Amino acid sequence: MLVAVLASGCLRHVGASGGVTIGAAASTAYLGEARYAEVLGREFAMLTPENELKWDAVHPTQGSYRFGPTDALVAYADQHGMQVRGHTLVWHQQNPSWLTAGGFTPAELAAILDDHIAVVVGHYADRIVQWDVVNEAFEESGALRSTVWSNGLGPGYIDRAFRAARAADGEAELFYNDFNIERAGPKADAVFAMVSSMRRRGVPIDGVGFQAHLTADFPANELVAQMARYEAIGVDVAITELDVRVPVPASDASRQAQAKVFGDVLAACRRAANCDTLVVWGFTDRHSWVPSVFSGLGAATPLDEEYRPKPAYDAMVAALQRT
Ligand code: G3I
């Protein structure tokens, strides 16, 4: 079963004929595991470093950068003909204490932000094709999240980050990335208003990443509507962190419901003229962030703990093959 399905329908190949680049979050922590490394390169056409490009990993002390782990992932991507998505340049989590407790003036903070983006984006210019420039800047209410950046620089830090990213790489597609914007609500509206305003004012933003950390009852028609309003203003979208958590141990019924969401989300991307990228946040239940955060939930990825395809995998293949 495993051999038959994987050999006949590798996601990256059906993705290529279906017009969607299928990617996965990848971690250096697991690359040494033979099956992990084998399946990642065989099934996916793109990888996103899961944690390696976050500030605490890549910029652990002020002015000193640690590119080794991401360079290893990029080397792996080179060997396997994969594209690379950069995640993430500006976020409120996984920041080093030198940054969050540094007591910097606004001018100092602005210079730190500019330098970080110039150095990190510059290091991977011409290699990283899409960047999550700013991640999760809004609360569920639609208010701007209070962070080291918004507190120090005001809301203008977002424009600033995108301008710095464009200056460092004129080619990479620049994304704003967030969760819980896949359906209507105040946060989805706040992000849309911000992106519309940025486009009107000429701020260089190319796309919006829908993280898509979903549950098995997610109504994909809502995602279709959210994607469509970005198409109407000429902005691309991508599914950047898809997973679908279910109660564990998973029942057959929940596996089927999960498969429907994976298939529907991929079909929504495939049908949308402004979506050509879908990244899963972990590809095997063996290594997924979900169980450590959502008690009693897990099994959120398309392959099980032994790398066997689940109904979710088959639903993705079917969504890509459907005419
Ligand atoms: O690197 C340390 C290690 O030195 C230490 O021994 C170990 C002990 O817990 O922790 C390691 O850091 C962990 C890191 O992952 C790397 O494994 C952190 O504790 C842990 O919190 C961190 O979790 C990551 C999380 O972001 C951080 O907020 C998850 O792996 C990662 O999947 C998750 O990804 C986020 C996206 O970036 C943004 N969207 C939501 C998504 C899910 O939360």
mmCIF file of N, CA, C and O in Angstrom, residues 237-301:
data_model
loop_
_atom_site.group_PDB
_atom_site.id
_atom_site.type_symbol
_atom_site.label_atom_id
_atom_site.label_comp_id
_atom_site.label_asym_id
_atom_site.label_seq_id
_atom_site.Cartn_x
_atom_site.Cartn_y
_atom_site.Cartn_z
ATOM 1 N N VAL A 237 -2.117 34.653 -2.589
ATOM 2 C CA VAL A 237 -2.293 33.984 -1.297
ATOM 3 C C VAL A 237 -1.546 32.652 -1.358
ATOM 4 O O VAL A 237 -1.254 32.137 -2.444
ATOM 5 N N ALA A 238 -1.222 32.107 -0.193
ATOM 6 C CA ALA A 238 -0.627 30.771 -0.105
ATOM 7 C C ALA A 238 -1.157 30.118 1.162
ATOM 8 O O ALA A 238 -1.485 30.809 2.132
ATOM 9 N N ILE A 239 -1.245 28.799 1.117
ATOM 10 C CA ILE A 239 -1.508 28.034 2.344
ATOM 11 C C ILE A 239 -0.126 27.711 2.905
ATOM 12 O O ILE A 239 0.652 26.990 2.271
ATOM 13 N N THR A 240 0.182 28.228 4.092
ATOM 14 C CA THR A 240 1.580 28.195 4.535
ATOM 15 C C THR A 240 1.887 27.207 5.650
ATOM 16 O O THR A 240 3.055 26.865 5.849
ATOM 17 N N GLU A 241 0.877 26.747 6.402
ATOM 18 C CA GLU A 241 1.184 25.886 7.557
ATOM 19 C C GLU A 241 0.058 24.879 7.805
ATOM 20 O O GLU A 241 -0.368 24.661 8.938
ATOM 21 N N LEU A 242 -0.424 24.243 6.749
ATOM 22 C CA LEU A 242 -1.630 23.414 6.888
ATOM 23 C C LEU A 242 -1.416 22.214 7.811
ATOM 24 O O LEU A 242 -0.477 21.433 7.648
ATOM 25 N N ASP A 243 -2.287 22.084 8.788
ATOM 26 C CA ASP A 243 -2.463 20.832 9.522
ATOM 27 C C ASP A 243 -3.899 20.794 10.019
ATOM 28 O O ASP A 243 -4.572 21.828 10.099
ATOM 29 N N VAL A 244 -4.396 19.594 10.289
ATOM 30 C CA VAL A 244 -5.800 19.416 10.689
ATOM 31 C C VAL A 244 -5.812 18.473 11.888
ATOM 32 O O VAL A 244 -5.650 17.271 11.762
ATOM 33 N N ARG A 245 -5.987 19.045 13.069
ATOM 34 C CA ARG A 245 -5.893 18.240 14.295
ATOM 35 C C ARG A 245 -7.209 17.525 14.583
ATOM 36 O O ARG A 245 -8.283 18.048 14.307
ATOM 37 N N VAL A 246 -7.077 16.332 15.147
ATOM 38 C CA VAL A 246 -8.250 15.520 15.511
ATOM 39 C C VAL A 246 -8.001 14.916 16.889
ATOM 40 O O VAL A 246 -6.844 14.833 17.336
ATOM 41 N N PRO A 247 -9.066 14.479 17.574
ATOM 42 C CA PRO A 247 -8.859 13.791 18.850
ATOM 43 C C PRO A 247 -8.041 12.514 18.630
ATOM 44 O O PRO A 247 -8.239 11.816 17.634
ATOM 45 N N VAL A 248 -7.112 12.239 19.541
ATOM 46 C CA VAL A 248 -6.297 11.028 19.438
ATOM 47 C C VAL A 248 -6.642 10.067 20.572
ATOM 48 O O VAL A 248 -6.961 10.513 21.684
ATOM 49 N N PRO A 249 -6.572 8.744 20.306
ATOM 50 C CA PRO A 249 -6.258 8.156 19.000
ATOM 51 C C PRO A 249 -7.350 8.452 17.979
ATOM 52 O O PRO A 249 -8.535 8.472 18.310
ATOM 53 N N ALA A 250 -6.927 8.651 16.735
ATOM 54 C CA ALA A 250 -7.872 9.062 15.693
ATOM 55 C C ALA A 250 -8.790 7.905 15.306
ATOM 56 O O ALA A 250 -8.340 6.770 15.177
ATOM 57 N N SER A 251 -10.057 8.204 15.126
ATOM 58 C CA SER A 251 -11.018 7.203 14.647
ATOM 59 C C SER A 251 -11.021 7.223 13.114
ATOM 60 O O SER A 251 -10.540 8.184 12.485
ATOM 61 N N ASP A 252 -11.600 6.198 12.535
ATOM 62 C CA ASP A 252 -11.730 6.185 11.073
ATOM 63 C C ASP A 252 -12.542 7.389 10.602
ATOM 64 O O ASP A 252 -12.211 8.024 9.598
ATOM 65 N N ALA A 253 -13.610 7.697 11.353
ATOM 66 C CA ALA A 253 -14.470 8.822 10.947
ATOM 67 C C ALA A 253 -13.686 10.135 10.985
ATOM 68 O O ALA A 253 -13.813 10.980 10.085
ATOM 69 N N SER A 254 -12.865 10.322 12.022
ATOM 70 C CA SER A 254 -12.127 11.593 12.091
ATOM 71 C C SER A 254 -11.047 11.645 11.016
ATOM 72 O O SER A 254 -10.755 12.707 10.470
ATOM 73 N N ARG A 255 -10.467 10.488 10.675
ATOM 74 C CA ARG A 255 -9.485 10.482 9.568
ATOM 75 C C ARG A 255 -10.145 10.874 8.248
ATOM 76 O O ARG A 255 -9.553 11.568 7.427
ATOM 77 N N GLN A 256 -11.377 10.418 8.061
ATOM 78 C CA GLN A 256 -12.085 10.777 6.820
ATOM 79 C C GLN A 256 -12.450 12.262 6.810
ATOM 80 O O GLN A 256 -12.307 12.945 5.789
ATOM 81 N N ALA A 257 -12.910 12.751 7.959
ATOM 82 C CA ALA A 257 -13.269 14.180 8.037
ATOM 83 C C ALA A 257 -12.019 15.040 7.820
ATOM 84 O O ALA A 257 -12.048 16.067 7.129
ATOM 85 N N GLN A 258 -10.916 14.614 8.408
ATOM 86 C CA GLN A 258 -9.648 15.330 8.221
ATOM 87 C C GLN A 258 -9.233 15.322 6.746
ATOM 88 O O GLN A 258 -8.790 16.341 6.202
ATOM 89 N N ALA A 259 -9.398 14.161 6.110
ATOM 90 C CA ALA A 259 -9.019 14.048 4.703
ATOM 91 C C ALA A 259 -9.825 15.021 3.852
ATOM 92 O O ALA A 259 -9.293 15.650 2.930
ATOM 93 N N LYS A 260 -11.094 15.167 4.190
ATOM 94 C CA LYS A 260 -11.938 16.094 3.411
ATOM 95 C C LYS A 260 -11.394 17.518 3.515
ATOM 96 O O LYS A 260 -11.342 18.251 2.525
ATOM 97 N N VAL A 261 -10.949 17.908 4.706
ATOM 98 C CA VAL A 261 -10.414 19.272 4.866
ATOM 99 C C VAL A 261 -9.111 19.432 4.068
ATOM 100 O O VAL A 261 -8.931 20.425 3.347
ATOM 101 N N PHE A 262 -8.209 18.459 4.168
ATOM 102 C CA PHE A 262 -6.970 18.552 3.376
ATOM 103 C C PHE A 262 -7.300 18.690 1.884
ATOM 104 O O PHE A 262 -6.730 19.529 1.175
ATOM 105 N N GLY A 263 -8.214 17.840 1.410
ATOM 106 C CA GLY A 263 -8.565 17.874 -0.008
ATOM 107 C C GLY A 263 -9.245 19.171 -0.400
ATOM 108 O O GLY A 263 -8.931 19.770 -1.439
ATOM 109 N N ASP A 264 -10.169 19.630 0.438
ATOM 110 C CA ASP A 264 -10.911 20.854 0.111
ATOM 111 C C ASP A 264 -9.997 22.085 0.118
ATOM 112 O O ASP A 264 -10.138 22.989 -0.713
ATOM 113 N N VAL A 265 -9.080 22.146 1.078
ATOM 114 C CA VAL A 265 -8.175 23.305 1.142
ATOM 115 C C VAL A 265 -7.267 23.320 -0.087
ATOM 116 O O VAL A 265 -7.049 24.366 -0.714
ATOM 117 N N LEU A 266 -6.755 22.153 -0.446
ATOM 118 C CA LEU A 266 -5.898 22.089 -1.637
ATOM 119 C C LEU A 266 -6.698 22.428 -2.894
ATOM 120 O O LEU A 266 -6.220 23.172 -3.768
ATOM 121 N N ALA A 267 -7.915 21.923 -2.980
ATOM 122 C CA ALA A 267 -8.757 22.244 -4.138
ATOM 123 C C ALA A 267 -9.041 23.745 -4.207
ATOM 124 O O ALA A 267 -9.044 24.346 -5.286
ATOM 125 N N ALA A 268 -9.252 24.363 -3.038
ATOM 126 C CA ALA A 268 -9.510 25.810 -3.017
ATOM 127 C C ALA A 268 -8.305 26.567 -3.550
ATOM 128 O O ALA A 268 -8.440 27.521 -4.334
ATOM 129 N N CYS A 269 -7.114 26.154 -3.144
ATOM 130 C CA CYS A 269 -5.897 26.811 -3.640
ATOM 131 C C CYS A 269 -5.764 26.580 -5.145
ATOM 132 O O CYS A 269 -5.485 27.503 -5.903
ATOM 133 N N ARG A 270 -5.990 25.344 -5.552
ATOM 134 C CA ARG A 270 -5.819 25.022 -6.967
ATOM 135 C C ARG A 270 -6.772 25.822 -7.844
ATOM 136 O O ARG A 270 -6.405 26.276 -8.943
ATOM 137 N N ARG A 271 -7.996 25.998 -7.368
ATOM 138 C CA ARG A 271 -8.998 26.722 -8.164
ATOM 139 C C ARG A 271 -8.754 28.222 -8.173
ATOM 140 O O ARG A 271 -9.124 28.918 -9.114
ATOM 141 N N ALA A 272 -8.136 28.755 -7.113
ATOM 142 C CA ALA A 272 -7.950 30.205 -7.023
ATOM 143 C C ALA A 272 -6.830 30.638 -7.960
ATOM 144 O O ALA A 272 -5.740 30.052 -7.950
ATOM 145 N N ALA A 273 -7.078 31.668 -8.730
ATOM 146 C CA ALA A 273 -6.066 32.134 -9.686
ATOM 147 C C ALA A 273 -4.860 32.721 -8.967
ATOM 148 O O ALA A 273 -3.777 32.808 -9.556
ATOM 149 N N ASN A 274 -5.029 33.124 -7.707
ATOM 150 C CA ASN A 274 -3.932 33.791 -6.988
ATOM 151 C C ASN A 274 -3.244 32.870 -5.977
ATOM 152 O O ASN A 274 -2.545 33.350 -5.093
ATOM 153 N N CYS A 275 -3.416 31.549 -6.078
ATOM 154 C CA CYS A 275 -2.790 30.614 -5.128
ATOM 155 C C CYS A 275 -2.054 29.520 -5.888
ATOM 156 O O CYS A 275 -2.664 28.810 -6.693
ATOM 157 N N ASP A 276 -0.747 29.393 -5.640
ATOM 158 C CA ASP A 276 -0.021 28.288 -6.285
ATOM 159 C C ASP A 276 0.922 27.564 -5.330
ATOM 160 O O ASP A 276 1.799 26.824 -5.756
ATOM 161 N N THR A 277 0.744 27.784 -4.018
ATOM 162 C CA THR A 277 1.644 27.189 -3.026
ATOM 163 C C THR A 277 0.830 26.669 -1.844
ATOM 164 O O THR A 277 -0.021 27.383 -1.313
ATOM 165 N N LEU A 278 1.132 25.432 -1.435
ATOM 166 C CA LEU A 278 0.519 24.882 -0.222
ATOM 167 C C LEU A 278 1.603 24.138 0.563
ATOM 168 O O LEU A 278 2.237 23.219 0.035
ATOM 169 N N VAL A 279 1.809 24.572 1.801
ATOM 170 C CA VAL A 279 2.832 23.980 2.666
ATOM 171 C C VAL A 279 2.142 23.344 3.869
ATOM 172 O O VAL A 279 1.302 23.983 4.515
ATOM 173 N N VAL A 280 2.500 22.080 4.165
ATOM 174 C CA VAL A 280 1.972 21.437 5.372
ATOM 175 C C VAL A 280 2.963 21.648 6.521
ATOM 176 O O VAL A 280 4.171 21.661 6.315
ATOM 177 N N TRP A 281 2.412 21.849 7.736
ATOM 178 C CA TRP A 281 3.278 22.162 8.889
ATOM 179 C C TRP A 281 3.609 20.866 9.627
ATOM 180 O O TRP A 281 3.012 20.530 10.635
ATOM 181 N N GLY A 282 4.569 20.156 9.031
ATOM 182 C CA GLY A 282 4.859 18.790 9.458
ATOM 183 C C GLY A 282 4.177 17.851 8.486
ATOM 184 O O GLY A 282 3.042 18.097 8.071
ATOM 185 N N PHE A 283 4.906 16.787 8.077
ATOM 186 C CA PHE A 283 4.295 15.872 7.101
ATOM 187 C C PHE A 283 4.054 14.494 7.685
ATOM 188 O O PHE A 283 3.413 13.663 7.056
ATOM 189 N N THR A 284 4.581 14.235 8.879
ATOM 190 C CA THR A 284 4.356 12.945 9.529
ATOM 191 C C THR A 284 3.904 13.177 10.967
ATOM 192 O O THR A 284 4.417 14.065 11.656
ATOM 193 N N ASP A 285 2.949 12.348 11.408
ATOM 194 C CA ASP A 285 2.490 12.454 12.794
ATOM 195 C C ASP A 285 3.615 12.138 13.788
ATOM 196 O O ASP A 285 3.497 12.432 14.978
ATOM 197 N N ARG A 286 4.701 11.582 13.299
ATOM 198 C CA ARG A 286 5.848 11.298 14.164
ATOM 199 C C ARG A 286 6.469 12.592 14.695
ATOM 200 O O ARG A 286 6.986 12.629 15.808
ATOM 201 N N HIS A 287 6.429 13.651 13.874
ATOM 202 C CA HIS A 287 7.053 14.922 14.253
ATOM 203 C C HIS A 287 6.091 16.068 13.930
ATOM 204 O O HIS A 287 6.074 16.555 12.796
ATOM 205 N N SER A 288 5.319 16.472 14.905
ATOM 206 C CA SER A 288 4.353 17.549 14.689
ATOM 207 C C SER A 288 4.234 18.349 15.982
ATOM 208 O O SER A 288 4.239 17.778 17.070
ATOM 209 N N TRP A 289 4.103 19.660 15.840
ATOM 210 C CA TRP A 289 4.005 20.534 17.011
ATOM 211 C C TRP A 289 2.673 20.370 17.741
ATOM 212 O O TRP A 289 2.542 20.744 18.895
ATOM 213 N N VAL A 290 1.657 19.784 17.074
ATOM 214 C CA VAL A 290 0.287 19.851 17.586
ATOM 215 C C VAL A 290 0.097 19.192 18.959
ATOM 216 O O VAL A 290 -0.446 19.821 19.882
ATOM 217 N N PRO A 291 0.531 17.931 19.162
ATOM 218 C CA PRO A 291 0.206 17.272 20.446
ATOM 219 C C PRO A 291 0.794 17.986 21.666
ATOM 220 O O PRO A 291 0.204 17.926 22.750
ATOM 221 N N SER A 292 1.912 18.676 21.481
ATOM 222 C CA SER A 292 2.523 19.339 22.633
ATOM 223 C C SER A 292 1.768 20.608 23.031
ATOM 224 O O SER A 292 1.943 21.121 24.134
ATOM 225 N N VAL A 293 0.914 21.097 22.158
ATOM 226 C CA VAL A 293 0.198 22.344 22.434
ATOM 227 C C VAL A 293 -1.295 22.102 22.688
ATOM 228 O O VAL A 293 -1.894 22.750 23.542
ATOM 229 N N PHE A 294 -1.888 21.150 21.960
ATOM 230 C CA PHE A 294 -3.323 20.869 22.099
ATOM 231 C C PHE A 294 -3.491 19.516 22.786
ATOM 232 O O PHE A 294 -3.367 18.467 22.137
ATOM 233 N N SER A 295 -3.785 19.555 24.068
ATOM 234 C CA SER A 295 -3.923 18.325 24.829
ATOM 235 C C SER A 295 -5.064 17.465 24.271
ATOM 236 O O SER A 295 -6.173 17.963 24.041
ATOM 237 N N GLY A 296 -4.788 16.175 24.039
ATOM 238 C CA GLY A 296 -5.819 15.259 23.544
ATOM 239 C C GLY A 296 -6.022 15.302 22.043
ATOM 240 O O GLY A 296 -6.822 14.537 21.502
ATOM 241 N N LEU A 297 -5.316 16.193 21.361
ATOM 242 C CA LEU A 297 -5.453 16.312 19.907
ATOM 243 C C LEU A 297 -4.108 16.033 19.239
ATOM 244 O O LEU A 297 -3.053 16.176 19.857
ATOM 245 N N GLY A 298 -4.160 15.631 17.985
ATOM 246 C CA GLY A 298 -2.916 15.367 17.254
ATOM 247 C C GLY A 298 -3.231 14.744 15.921
ATOM 248 O O GLY A 298 -4.240 15.095 15.303
ATOM 249 N N ALA A 299 -2.344 13.811 15.483
ATOM 250 C CA ALA A 299 -2.523 13.097 14.204
ATOM 251 C C ALA A 299 -2.920 14.066 13.094
ATOM 252 O O ALA A 299 -3.804 13.785 12.289
ATOM 253 N N ALA A 300 -2.242 15.214 13.036
ATOM 254 C CA ALA A 300 -2.702 16.351 12.232
ATOM 255 C C ALA A 300 -2.102 16.423 10.837
ATOM 256 O O ALA A 300 -2.394 17.344 10.090
ATOM 257 N N THR A 301 -1.242 15.474 10.488
ATOM 258 C CA THR A 301 -0.505 15.569 9.218
ATOM 259 C C THR A 301 -0.963 14.484 8.231
ATOM 260 O O THR A 301 -1.698 13.568 8.603
#
